[in-house]
Tab-separated table of N, CA, C and O in Angstrom:
chain	number	residue	atom	x	y	z
O	95	LEU	N	119.474	188.607	129.457
O	95	LEU	CA	119.792	187.096	130.221
O	95	LEU	C	119.135	186.656	129.670
O	95	LEU	O	117.857	187.401	128.904
O	96	VAL	N	118.757	185.610	129.285
O	96	VAL	CA	117.813	184.535	128.534
O	96	VAL	C	117.703	183.731	129.276
O	96	VAL	O	119.102	182.468	129.862
O	97	ASN	N	116.428	183.017	129.783
O	97	ASN	CA	116.208	182.113	130.808
O	97	ASN	C	116.577	182.150	131.727
O	97	ASN	O	117.402	181.549	132.649
O	98	ASP	N	116.910	183.684	132.597
O	98	ASP	CA	117.626	184.162	133.974
O	98	ASP	C	118.697	183.511	133.892
O	98	ASP	O	119.821	183.438	134.911
O	99	ILE	N	119.550	183.576	132.629
O	99	ILE	CA	121.291	183.307	132.433
O	99	ILE	C	121.755	184.255	131.444
O	99	ILE	O	121.323	184.456	130.922
O	100	PHE	N	122.562	184.811	131.882
O	100	PHE	CA	123.651	185.780	131.518
O	100	PHE	C	124.170	185.458	129.894
O	100	PHE	O	124.772	184.093	130.002
O	101	ASN	N	123.136	186.243	129.122
O	101	ASN	CA	123.738	185.764	127.572
O	101	ASN	C	125.549	186.278	127.374
O	101	ASN	O	125.827	185.994	126.541
O	102	LYS	N	125.144	187.548	127.206
O	102	LYS	CA	126.063	188.473	126.385
O	102	LYS	C	125.872	190.087	126.671
O	102	LYS	O	125.307	190.167	126.900
O	103	SER	N	126.682	190.984	126.683
O	103	SER	CA	126.819	192.478	126.831
O	103	SER	C	127.085	192.943	125.771
O	103	SER	O	127.281	192.802	124.968
O	104	TYR	N	126.110	193.620	125.433
O	104	TYR	CA	126.313	194.660	124.154
O	104	TYR	C	126.655	196.170	124.708
O	104	TYR	O	125.426	196.410	125.286
O	105	LYS	N	127.288	196.897	123.789
O	105	LYS	CA	127.331	198.015	123.953
O	105	LYS	C	127.064	199.017	122.637
O	105	LYS	O	126.940	198.505	121.631
O	106	LEU	N	125.232	199.398	122.238
O	106	LEU	CA	124.764	200.019	121.731
O	106	LEU	C	124.950	201.599	121.069
O	106	LEU	O	125.059	202.181	122.006
O	107	SER	N	125.028	201.612	120.073
O	107	SER	CA	124.984	203.179	119.429
O	107	SER	C	123.650	203.707	118.750
O	107	SER	O	123.259	203.078	118.938
O	108	ASP	N	123.592	204.996	119.026
O	108	ASP	CA	122.291	205.993	118.733
O	108	ASP	C	121.870	205.068	117.325
O	108	ASP	O	120.735	204.995	117.198
O	109	ASP	N	122.701	204.754	116.120
O	109	ASP	CA	122.186	204.609	114.926
O	109	ASP	C	121.935	202.781	114.679
O	109	ASP	O	121.988	202.517	113.747
O	110	GLU	N	121.935	201.920	115.738
O	110	GLU	CA	122.346	200.548	116.097
O	110	GLU	C	120.688	200.584	115.841
O	110	GLU	O	119.521	200.251	116.075
O	111	THR	N	120.373	199.505	114.369
O	111	THR	CA	119.212	199.359	114.190
O	111	THR	C	119.489	197.224	113.906
O	111	THR	O	117.716	197.397	114.420
O	112	GLU	N	120.200	196.870	115.092
O	112	GLU	CA	120.036	195.303	114.572
O	112	GLU	C	120.768	194.654	115.819
O	112	GLU	O	121.688	194.753	115.978
O	113	ILE	N	120.387	193.816	116.364
O	113	ILE	CA	121.531	192.867	117.132
O	113	ILE	C	120.796	191.322	117.205
O	113	ILE	O	119.541	190.993	116.707
O	114	GLU	N	121.709	190.784	116.637
O	114	GLU	CA	120.988	189.220	116.764
O	114	GLU	C	122.115	188.503	118.184
O	114	GLU	O	123.253	189.120	118.547
O	115	ILE	N	121.021	188.290	118.886
O	115	ILE	CA	120.819	187.370	120.275
O	115	ILE	C	121.211	185.568	119.625
O	115	ILE	O	120.198	185.009	119.181
O	116	PHE	N	122.364	184.947	120.026
O	116	PHE	CA	122.527	183.915	119.853
O	116	PHE	C	122.334	182.834	121.518
O	116	PHE	O	122.587	183.347	122.282
O	117	ILE	N	121.705	181.881	121.012
O	117	ILE	CA	121.136	180.889	122.796
O	117	ILE	C	121.629	179.663	122.088
O	117	ILE	O	121.156	178.806	121.063
O	118	ASP	N	122.248	179.017	123.141
O	118	ASP	CA	122.454	177.791	123.570
O	118	ASP	C	121.202	177.051	123.774
O	118	ASP	O	120.474	177.220	124.609
O	119	LYS	N	120.498	175.872	123.217
O	119	LYS	CA	119.439	175.462	122.939
O	119	LYS	C	119.610	174.085	124.043
O	119	LYS	O	118.657	174.204	124.987
O	120	LYS	N	120.883	174.803	125.023
O	120	LYS	CA	120.768	173.662	126.352
O	120	LYS	C	120.023	174.470	127.111
O	120	LYS	O	119.312	174.196	128.307
O	121	ILE	N	119.801	175.675	127.205
O	121	ILE	CA	119.205	176.377	128.027
O	121	ILE	C	117.529	177.021	127.943
O	121	ILE	O	116.469	177.712	128.490
O	122	ILE	N	117.171	176.281	126.599
O	122	ILE	CA	116.000	176.530	126.887
O	122	ILE	C	115.151	175.471	126.911
O	122	ILE	O	115.259	173.895	126.648
O	123	LYS	N	114.182	175.797	127.901
O	123	LYS	CA	112.857	174.501	128.730
O	123	LYS	C	111.828	174.539	128.179
O	123	LYS	O	111.395	176.159	128.010
O	124	ASN	N	111.386	173.853	127.968
O	124	ASN	CA	109.797	173.519	127.627
O	124	ASN	C	109.347	174.649	126.432
O	124	ASN	O	108.700	175.599	125.601
O	125	ASN	N	110.566	174.720	125.018
O	125	ASN	CA	110.703	175.599	124.153
O	125	ASN	C	109.956	176.596	124.367
O	125	ASN	O	109.204	177.592	123.593
O	126	GLU	N	110.515	177.427	125.708
O	126	GLU	CA	110.396	179.090	125.940
O	126	GLU	C	111.475	179.488	125.734
O	126	GLU	O	112.388	179.350	126.715
O	127	ILE	N	111.511	180.938	125.185
O	127	ILE	CA	112.696	181.678	125.999
O	127	ILE	C	112.563	182.753	126.339
O	127	ILE	O	111.244	183.863	125.361
O	128	LYS	N	112.545	183.478	127.614
O	128	LYS	CA	112.407	184.375	127.818
O	128	LYS	C	113.657	185.247	127.950
O	128	LYS	O	115.435	185.065	128.728
O	129	ILE	N	113.450	186.645	127.473
O	129	ILE	CA	115.364	187.669	127.185
O	129	ILE	C	114.688	188.517	127.756
O	129	ILE	O	113.763	189.500	127.586
O	130	ASP	N	115.493	189.327	128.760
O	130	ASP	CA	115.497	190.323	129.531
O	130	ASP	C	116.759	191.417	129.211
O	130	ASP	O	118.064	190.996	129.268
O	131	PHE	N	116.221	192.425	128.977
O	131	PHE	CA	117.492	193.735	129.058
O	131	PHE	C	117.699	194.446	130.174
O	131	PHE	O	116.722	194.855	130.782
O	132	ILE	N	119.010	194.173	130.501
O	132	ILE	CA	118.945	195.398	131.495
O	132	ILE	C	120.037	196.228	130.941
O	132	ILE	O	121.128	196.146	130.626
O	133	PHE	N	119.889	197.998	131.689
O	133	PHE	CA	120.342	198.686	131.442
O	133	PHE	C	120.963	199.500	132.395
O	133	PHE	O	120.324	199.658	133.578
O	134	LYS	N	121.907	200.045	132.435
O	134	LYS	CA	122.703	200.873	133.299
O	134	LYS	C	122.591	202.082	132.960
O	134	LYS	O	123.031	202.276	131.841
O	135	LYS	N	122.646	203.010	133.616
O	135	LYS	CA	123.411	205.092	133.109
O	135	LYS	C	121.933	205.004	132.736
O	135	LYS	O	122.549	205.561	131.315
O	136	LEU	N	120.598	204.761	132.805
O	136	LEU	CA	119.733	205.060	132.131
O	136	LEU	C	119.514	206.766	132.154
O	136	LEU	O	119.748	207.101	133.085
O	137	VAL	N	118.896	207.606	130.777
O	137	VAL	CA	118.808	208.912	130.754
O	137	VAL	C	117.496	209.123	130.627
O	137	VAL	O	116.881	208.567	129.944
O	138	SER	N	116.734	210.151	131.011
O	138	SER	CA	115.978	210.861	130.710
O	138	SER	C	115.177	211.561	129.454
O	138	SER	O	116.642	213.182	129.411
O	139	PRO	N	114.622	212.081	128.816
O	139	PRO	CA	115.032	213.695	127.544
O	139	PRO	C	114.945	214.364	128.529
O	139	PRO	O	115.642	215.413	127.745
O	140	ASP	N	114.235	214.904	129.615
O	140	ASP	CA	114.740	215.859	130.635
O	140	ASP	C	116.062	216.225	130.550
O	140	ASP	O	116.598	217.305	130.683
O	141	GLU	N	116.819	215.301	131.149
O	141	GLU	CA	117.902	215.187	131.527
O	141	GLU	C	119.216	215.558	130.343
O	141	GLU	O	119.747	216.371	130.376
O	142	VAL	N	119.010	215.459	129.022
O	142	VAL	CA	119.725	215.819	128.236
O	142	VAL	C	118.505	216.926	127.510
O	142	VAL	O	119.090	217.139	126.082
O	143	LEU	N	118.251	217.755	128.207
O	143	LEU	CA	116.962	218.590	127.133
O	143	LEU	C	116.600	218.509	126.385
O	143	LEU	O	116.531	219.373	125.290
O	144	GLU	N	115.940	217.678	126.424
O	144	GLU	CA	115.165	217.476	124.471
O	144	GLU	C	113.870	217.491	124.800
O	144	GLU	O	113.062	217.690	124.225
O	145	SER	N	113.306	217.011	126.239
O	145	SER	CA	111.661	217.508	126.354
O	145	SER	C	111.891	217.699	127.850
O	145	SER	O	112.543	216.806	128.779
O	146	PRO	N	110.370	218.118	128.230
O	146	PRO	CA	110.495	217.343	129.726
O	146	PRO	C	109.890	216.648	130.093
O	146	PRO	O	109.539	216.415	131.963
O	147	ASP	N	109.937	215.516	129.501
O	147	ASP	CA	109.914	214.054	130.337
O	147	ASP	C	110.969	213.381	130.925
O	147	ASP	O	111.898	213.471	130.496
O	148	SER	N	110.106	213.220	132.356
O	148	SER	CA	111.666	212.796	133.254
O	148	SER	C	111.881	211.233	133.472
O	148	SER	O	112.576	210.709	134.380
O	149	ARG	N	110.776	210.718	132.746
O	149	ARG	CA	111.363	209.151	132.769
O	149	ARG	C	112.520	208.445	132.092
O	149	ARG	O	112.655	209.167	131.490
O	150	LYS	N	112.774	207.989	132.690
O	150	LYS	CA	114.383	207.062	132.351
O	150	LYS	C	113.833	206.228	131.016
O	150	LYS	O	113.184	205.687	131.500
O	151	LEU	N	113.872	206.111	130.340
O	151	LEU	CA	114.022	205.216	128.675
O	151	LEU	C	115.172	204.002	128.770
O	151	LEU	O	116.444	204.841	128.993
O	152	GLY	N	114.501	202.993	128.358
O	152	GLY	CA	115.595	202.670	127.773
O	152	GLY	C	115.712	202.051	126.388
O	152	GLY	O	116.602	202.999	125.675
O	153	LEU	N	114.929	201.168	125.931
O	153	LEU	CA	114.974	200.904	124.304
O	153	LEU	C	113.668	200.338	123.661
O	153	LEU	O	113.148	199.622	124.546
O	154	LEU	N	113.527	201.095	122.798
O	154	LEU	CA	112.401	200.871	121.866
O	154	LEU	C	112.727	199.743	120.799
O	154	LEU	O	113.726	199.388	120.375
O	155	ILE	N	111.391	198.382	120.876
O	155	ILE	CA	111.865	197.738	120.049
O	155	ILE	C	110.136	197.509	119.358
O	155	ILE	O	109.364	197.259	119.929
O	156	LYS	N	111.123	197.715	118.112
O	156	LYS	CA	109.913	197.474	116.789
O	156	LYS	C	109.320	196.476	116.726
O	156	LYS	O	108.398	196.313	116.180
O	157	SER	N	110.179	195.260	116.041
O	157	SER	CA	110.088	194.068	116.041
O	157	SER	C	111.096	193.114	116.223
O	157	SER	O	112.029	193.398	116.929
O	158	ILE	N	110.721	191.493	116.297
O	158	ILE	CA	111.508	190.724	116.974
O	158	ILE	C	111.177	189.626	116.035
O	158	ILE	O	110.219	189.159	115.704
O	159	ASN	N	112.155	189.010	114.938
O	159	ASN	CA	112.424	187.882	114.754
O	159	ASN	C	113.246	187.006	114.819
O	159	ASN	O	114.597	187.251	115.574
O	160	ILE	N	112.448	186.051	115.102
O	160	ILE	CA	113.428	184.544	115.558
O	160	ILE	C	113.561	184.039	114.149
O	160	ILE	O	112.726	183.398	113.954
O	161	THR	N	114.733	183.261	114.693
O	161	THR	CA	115.019	182.255	113.742
O	161	THR	C	115.684	180.764	114.234
O	161	THR	O	116.925	180.918	114.663
O	162	ARG	N	115.776	179.478	114.222
O	162	ARG	CA	115.752	179.054	114.425
O	162	ARG	C	117.473	178.686	113.524
O	162	ARG	O	117.281	178.227	112.209
O	163	ILE	N	118.321	177.784	113.639
O	163	ILE	CA	119.431	177.628	112.877
O	163	ILE	C	120.036	176.547	113.275
O	163	ILE	O	120.263	176.083	114.408
């Protein structure tokens, strides 16, 4: 979701390192952008026998680059 409006669905692979999100300037209000990531079928490291950590994990974001085009 971008500013609470559905933007696009993405299917990510394990080796995916970059996602581009294009935002229509019509939905930008007060020069602010809020991006919500919603995940389905999250699993924990415990469920895949990686570690005893039972927290459901989503996405690790190391950095975000925002470019106006």
